[in-house]
Amino acid sequence: MAARARCSREALDAGPQPKDLPTVPLPAELQQSTWIADRAIAQLDELRESEDPFLLYVSFVDPHDPYDPPAEWAERFDWRSIPDPIPQEWDRATGPWQYAAFQDEKFELSTFDRETWLRLRAAYFASCAFVDHQIGRIREALSERGLVEDTVVIFTTDHGDVIGDHGLLMKGPWHYDKTVRCPMIVAGPGVAQGRRFDGLTSHLDVRPLVLELAGVDAGDSEGRALPIRESTLDTERGHERVAIETNTSYVAPADQVRTIITADGWRLTVFCDQAYGELFNLKVDPDEQTNLYDDPDHMGLRLRLTEELVAAMAAPAVVGRT
């Protein structure tokens, strides 16, 4: 029973033939992501007629389950070249009940063979590429309308997807790196080109960044503006720690999971009313395969991080700040 839905290489190579993955019987030009980009471009036509500053928020649904990119985009990704999922490191007998319940109740993940997993992952990557293409269309529209030199583009998302890593799918309440480390790209006038900031950041930092770009005082903010200019990239430090909260899950509407991630690479996650927890060293164990939560040599660190997490939860006004 303990190995029933393990996402190890042995489990991936066993099992029934792949299930048919969902497809959308529509060409790319009729997909929702295309429609969203079309509406954004149409909005740009209206906005350029005014000399007033503007903020245009464009929200794509994809990439998202059920992992159904247009067929012509899915064909660009050969599932045989896709890396296997990261193995499942938690045990069904001692791990969080949410993980096992999700495997059993939502997708019957124990029926997935290796080809199914890889086809699903290929479909996800195709969806990402399709959305990237739509964002490129919007960026090109800015250029064609003479707006690109005066417009800052911020690209990010609200969560990732484990797409089979750790024996799971989708977003949570699992706080594995692939679900909580989100892309963030800023481009435009005054923004350093081709540079990368490796400090610990949070989506709470987006609000003060947008206000700073607009010349507005952010005041007392939960986050702080991201360093995007040449003069700040090498001098600014990221947060010492960030806290993450999940208050529901696919298997329990009132589920509560809390995490703290530190600048020196530790992730501590606690599950409400459960003895199980997670403690990973993200620097030496980026695939999160060695859970040190119950390791005697790390009890002091676990206690300290737990205290820091409780303090962050008790003072939500400073969550995400150093």
Coordinates of C-alpha atoms in Angstrom, one line a residue:
M1 CA 0.0 0.0 0.0
A2 CA 2.9 2.4 0.8
A3 CA 4.1 2.2 -2.8
R4 CA 0.7 2.4 -4.4
A5 CA 1.1 5.8 -6.0
R6 CA 4.8 6.5 -5.6
C7 CA 6.1 8.7 -8.4
S8 CA 9.4 6.9 -8.4
R9 CA 11.1 5.7 -11.6
E10 CA 10.0 2.1 -10.8
A11 CA 6.4 3.2 -10.6
L12 CA 6.6 5.3 -13.7
D13 CA 7.8 2.3 -15.7
A14 CA 4.9 0.2 -14.5
G15 CA 1.1 0.4 -14.8
P16 CA -1.5 0.4 -17.5
Q17 CA -1.3 2.1 -20.9
P18 CA -1.5 5.9 -20.9
K19 CA -4.9 7.5 -20.6
D20 CA -6.1 9.8 -23.3
L21 CA -5.2 13.3 -22.3
P22 CA -7.8 16.0 -22.9
T23 CA -7.6 18.1 -26.0
V24 CA -9.5 21.1 -27.2
P25 CA -11.0 20.6 -30.7
L26 CA -10.3 24.3 -31.6
P27 CA -7.5 25.9 -33.5
A28 CA -5.1 28.2 -31.8
E29 CA -6.9 31.3 -33.0
L30 CA -10.0 30.3 -31.1
Q31 CA -8.3 29.4 -27.8
Q32 CA -9.1 31.4 -24.7
S33 CA -5.5 32.6 -24.4
T34 CA -5.7 34.0 -27.9
W35 CA -8.9 35.8 -27.1
I36 CA -7.4 37.3 -23.9
A37 CA -4.4 38.6 -25.9
D38 CA -6.8 40.0 -28.6
R39 CA -8.8 41.9 -25.9
A40 CA -5.6 43.3 -24.4
I41 CA -4.4 44.5 -27.8
A42 CA -7.8 46.1 -28.5
Q43 CA -7.6 47.8 -25.2
L44 CA -4.2 49.2 -26.2
D45 CA -5.8 50.8 -29.2
E46 CA -8.2 52.7 -26.9
L47 CA -5.5 53.6 -24.4
R48 CA -3.1 55.1 -27.0
E49 CA -5.7 57.7 -28.0
S50 CA -5.3 59.3 -24.5
E51 CA -2.2 60.9 -23.1
D52 CA -3.0 59.7 -19.6
P53 CA -0.9 57.0 -18.0
F54 CA -2.5 53.6 -17.9
L55 CA -2.3 50.3 -16.1
L56 CA -3.4 47.3 -18.1
Y57 CA -3.9 44.1 -16.2
V58 CA -3.9 41.0 -18.5
S59 CA -4.8 37.7 -16.8
F60 CA -4.3 34.3 -18.5
V61 CA -5.9 31.1 -17.2
D62 CA -3.3 28.9 -18.8
P63 CA -1.0 27.1 -18.2
H64 CA -3.4 25.2 -16.1
D65 CA -5.0 21.8 -15.7
P66 CA -6.5 20.0 -17.6
Y67 CA -3.3 20.6 -19.6
D68 CA -5.0 21.1 -23.0
P69 CA -2.9 23.2 -25.4
P70 CA -3.9 23.6 -29.0
A71 CA -3.0 20.5 -31.0
E72 CA -0.5 22.4 -33.2
W73 CA 1.4 23.6 -30.1
A74 CA 1.2 20.2 -28.3
E75 CA 2.9 18.6 -31.4
R76 CA 6.0 20.8 -30.8
F77 CA 6.9 18.9 -27.6
D78 CA 7.9 15.3 -27.9
W79 CA 7.0 13.5 -24.7
R80 CA 9.9 11.2 -25.1
S81 CA 12.3 14.1 -24.5
I82 CA 10.6 15.3 -21.4
P83 CA 12.4 14.7 -18.1
D84 CA 10.8 12.3 -15.6
P85 CA 9.0 13.8 -12.6
I86 CA 11.0 14.3 -9.4
P87 CA 10.5 11.1 -7.3
Q88 CA 8.0 11.1 -4.4
E89 CA 9.9 11.3 -1.2
W90 CA 7.1 11.1 1.4
D91 CA 5.6 7.9 2.6
R92 CA 1.8 7.3 2.5
A93 CA 1.9 5.7 6.0
T94 CA 3.5 8.7 7.7
G95 CA 3.0 11.6 5.3
P96 CA 0.3 14.2 5.3
W97 CA -3.1 12.7 4.7
Q98 CA -3.9 15.4 2.1
Y99 CA -1.2 14.0 -0.3
A100 CA -2.5 10.5 -0.3
A101 CA -6.2 11.6 -0.4
F102 CA -5.4 13.7 -3.5
Q103 CA -3.7 10.8 -5.2
D104 CA -6.6 8.5 -4.5
E105 CA -9.7 10.8 -4.8
K106 CA -8.9 13.3 -7.5
F107 CA -7.0 11.6 -10.4
E108 CA -6.4 8.0 -9.4
L109 CA -2.7 8.7 -9.8
S110 CA -1.8 5.1 -9.2
T111 CA -3.1 4.3 -12.6
F112 CA -0.6 6.7 -14.3
D113 CA 2.2 5.0 -16.1
R114 CA 5.4 6.7 -17.2
E115 CA 4.1 7.6 -20.6
T116 CA 1.0 9.2 -19.1
W117 CA 3.1 11.4 -16.8
L118 CA 5.5 12.5 -19.6
R119 CA 2.7 13.2 -22.0
L120 CA 1.0 15.3 -19.3
R121 CA 4.2 17.2 -18.6
A122 CA 4.7 17.8 -22.3
A123 CA 1.2 19.2 -22.6
Y124 CA 1.9 21.6 -19.7
F125 CA 5.1 22.9 -21.3
A126 CA 3.2 23.4 -24.6
S127 CA 0.6 25.4 -22.7
C128 CA 3.4 27.6 -21.2
A129 CA 4.9 28.1 -24.7
F130 CA 1.5 29.1 -26.1
V131 CA 0.9 31.7 -23.4
D132 CA 4.4 33.0 -23.9
H133 CA 3.5 33.5 -27.6
Q134 CA 0.4 35.5 -26.6
I135 CA 2.5 37.7 -24.3
G136 CA 4.9 38.2 -27.2
R137 CA 1.9 39.4 -29.4
I138 CA 1.0 42.0 -26.7
R139 CA 4.6 43.2 -26.5
E140 CA 4.8 43.5 -30.3
A141 CA 1.5 45.4 -30.2
L142 CA 3.1 47.9 -27.8
S143 CA 5.9 48.4 -30.2
E144 CA 3.7 48.8 -33.2
R145 CA 1.6 51.5 -31.4
G146 CA 4.7 53.5 -30.3
L147 CA 4.1 52.6 -26.6
V148 CA 6.9 50.3 -25.9
E149 CA 9.4 53.0 -24.9
D150 CA 7.1 54.4 -22.3
T151 CA 5.7 51.1 -20.9
V152 CA 7.0 48.8 -18.2
V153 CA 5.9 45.2 -18.6
I154 CA 5.7 42.9 -15.5
F155 CA 5.2 39.2 -16.1
T156 CA 4.5 36.9 -13.2
T157 CA 1.9 34.3 -11.9
D158 CA 0.2 33.3 -8.7
H159 CA 1.5 29.8 -8.4
G160 CA 3.3 27.0 -10.2
D161 CA 2.4 23.3 -10.8
V162 CA 4.3 20.2 -9.7
I163 CA 3.2 18.3 -12.8
G164 CA 3.9 14.9 -11.3
D165 CA 6.9 15.9 -9.0
H166 CA 6.6 14.3 -5.5
G167 CA 3.7 12.2 -6.8
L168 CA 1.4 15.1 -7.0
L169 CA -0.3 17.4 -9.5
M170 CA -1.4 21.1 -9.6
K171 CA -0.7 23.5 -6.8
G172 CA -1.6 22.6 -3.3
P173 CA -1.7 22.7 -0.4
W174 CA 1.8 21.5 -1.3
H175 CA 4.5 24.1 -0.9
Y176 CA 7.2 22.4 -2.9
D177 CA 9.6 24.7 -4.8
K178 CA 7.9 24.3 -8.2
T179 CA 4.6 25.5 -6.8
V180 CA 5.8 28.5 -4.8
R181 CA 8.8 29.8 -6.8
C182 CA 7.1 31.8 -9.5
P183 CA 8.5 33.6 -12.6
M184 CA 9.0 37.3 -12.4
I185 CA 10.2 39.3 -15.4
V186 CA 10.3 43.1 -15.6
A187 CA 11.1 44.9 -18.8
G188 CA 10.9 48.4 -20.0
P189 CA 12.4 51.9 -19.7
G190 CA 14.8 52.3 -16.8
V191 CA 14.9 48.5 -16.2
A192 CA 18.3 46.8 -16.2
Q193 CA 18.4 44.5 -19.3
G194 CA 19.6 40.9 -19.1
R195 CA 20.2 41.1 -15.4
R196 CA 19.0 38.8 -12.7
F197 CA 18.2 39.4 -9.0
D198 CA 18.7 36.3 -6.9
G199 CA 17.4 37.7 -3.6
L200 CA 14.3 36.3 -1.9
T201 CA 11.2 38.2 -3.1
S202 CA 7.5 38.0 -2.7
H203 CA 4.4 39.0 -4.7
L204 CA 3.9 41.6 -1.9
D205 CA 6.7 43.4 -3.5
V206 CA 4.7 44.0 -6.7
R207 CA 2.5 46.7 -5.3
P208 CA 5.2 49.1 -4.1
L209 CA 7.1 48.4 -7.4
V210 CA 4.2 49.5 -9.5
L211 CA 3.6 52.6 -7.4
E212 CA 7.3 53.5 -7.6
L213 CA 7.2 53.2 -11.3
A214 CA 4.2 55.5 -11.4
G215 CA 5.9 58.0 -9.2
V216 CA 3.6 57.4 -6.2
D217 CA 4.7 57.0 -2.6
A218 CA 3.8 53.4 -1.6
G219 CA 3.7 54.4 2.1
D220 CA 3.7 51.7 4.7
S221 CA 3.7 48.5 2.6
E222 CA 3.8 44.8 3.3
G223 CA 6.5 44.4 0.7
R224 CA 9.1 46.6 -0.8
A225 CA 9.8 47.6 -4.4
L226 CA 11.9 45.1 -6.4
P227 CA 15.3 46.3 -7.4
I228 CA 15.1 46.6 -11.2
R229 CA 17.6 49.3 -12.0
E230 CA 21.3 48.9 -12.6
S231 CA 22.0 51.1 -9.5
T232 CA 20.0 48.8 -7.2
L233 CA 20.5 45.3 -8.5
D234 CA 23.9 44.8 -7.0
T235 CA 23.2 46.8 -3.8
E236 CA 19.8 45.7 -2.6
R237 CA 19.2 42.5 -0.6
G238 CA 16.2 40.3 -0.8
H239 CA 14.0 39.5 2.2
E240 CA 15.5 37.5 5.0
R241 CA 12.4 35.3 5.0
V242 CA 8.9 35.1 3.4
A243 CA 5.8 33.4 4.8
I244 CA 3.3 31.5 2.7
E245 CA -0.3 30.5 3.7
T246 CA -2.8 28.1 2.2
N247 CA -6.2 28.0 3.8
T248 CA -7.9 25.4 1.6
S249 CA -7.1 22.4 -0.5
Y250 CA -8.5 20.0 -3.1
V251 CA -9.5 17.5 -0.4
A252 CA -10.5 19.8 2.6
P253 CA -12.1 23.2 2.2
A254 CA -10.7 24.3 5.7
D255 CA -7.3 22.9 5.2
Q256 CA -4.5 25.1 6.7
V257 CA -0.8 24.8 5.7
R258 CA 1.9 27.3 6.7
T259 CA 5.4 27.8 5.3
I260 CA 8.5 29.9 5.9
I261 CA 11.3 30.2 3.5
T262 CA 14.6 31.8 4.4
A263 CA 17.3 33.6 2.4
D264 CA 19.8 31.0 3.4
G265 CA 17.8 28.3 1.7
W266 CA 15.6 26.6 4.3
R267 CA 11.9 25.7 3.9
L268 CA 9.8 24.8 6.9
T269 CA 6.2 23.7 6.3
V270 CA 3.7 22.8 9.1
F271 CA 0.3 21.1 8.6
C272 CA -2.5 22.0 11.0
D273 CA -3.1 19.3 13.6
Q274 CA -0.6 16.9 12.1
A275 CA 2.7 15.6 13.4
Y276 CA 4.1 15.5 9.9
G277 CA 6.0 18.5 8.7
E278 CA 8.6 19.4 6.1
L279 CA 12.1 20.8 6.5
F280 CA 14.3 21.0 3.4
N281 CA 17.6 22.6 2.6
L282 CA 16.9 24.1 -0.8
K283 CA 20.5 24.9 -1.5
V284 CA 21.9 21.4 -1.1
D285 CA 18.7 19.5 -1.8
P286 CA 16.9 21.5 -4.5
D287 CA 14.7 18.5 -5.5
E288 CA 13.5 18.3 -1.9
Q289 CA 14.2 14.6 -1.4
T290 CA 15.5 14.6 2.1
N291 CA 13.0 15.8 4.7
L292 CA 14.9 16.8 7.9
Y293 CA 11.8 17.7 9.9
D294 CA 12.2 14.8 12.3
D295 CA 16.0 14.7 12.1
P296 CA 17.5 15.1 15.7
D297 CA 20.4 17.1 14.4
H298 CA 18.0 19.7 13.0
M299 CA 15.6 20.1 15.9
G300 CA 17.1 23.4 17.0
L301 CA 16.7 24.8 13.5
R302 CA 13.1 23.5 13.3
L303 CA 12.2 25.2 16.5
R304 CA 13.8 28.5 15.5
L305 CA 12.0 28.5 12.1
T306 CA 8.7 27.5 13.8
E307 CA 9.0 30.5 16.1
E308 CA 9.7 32.8 13.2
L309 CA 6.7 31.4 11.3
V310 CA 4.4 31.9 14.3
A311 CA 5.7 35.5 14.6
A312 CA 5.0 36.1 10.9
M313 CA 1.5 34.7 11.2
A314 CA 0.8 36.8 14.3
A315 CA 1.8 40.0 12.6
P316 CA 0.4 39.8 9.0
A317 CA 1.2 43.4 8.4
V318 CA 4.9 42.5 8.2
V319 CA 4.7 39.2 6.4
G320 CA 7.2 39.2 3.6
R321 CA 9.3 42.0 5.2
T322 CA 12.7 41.6 6.8

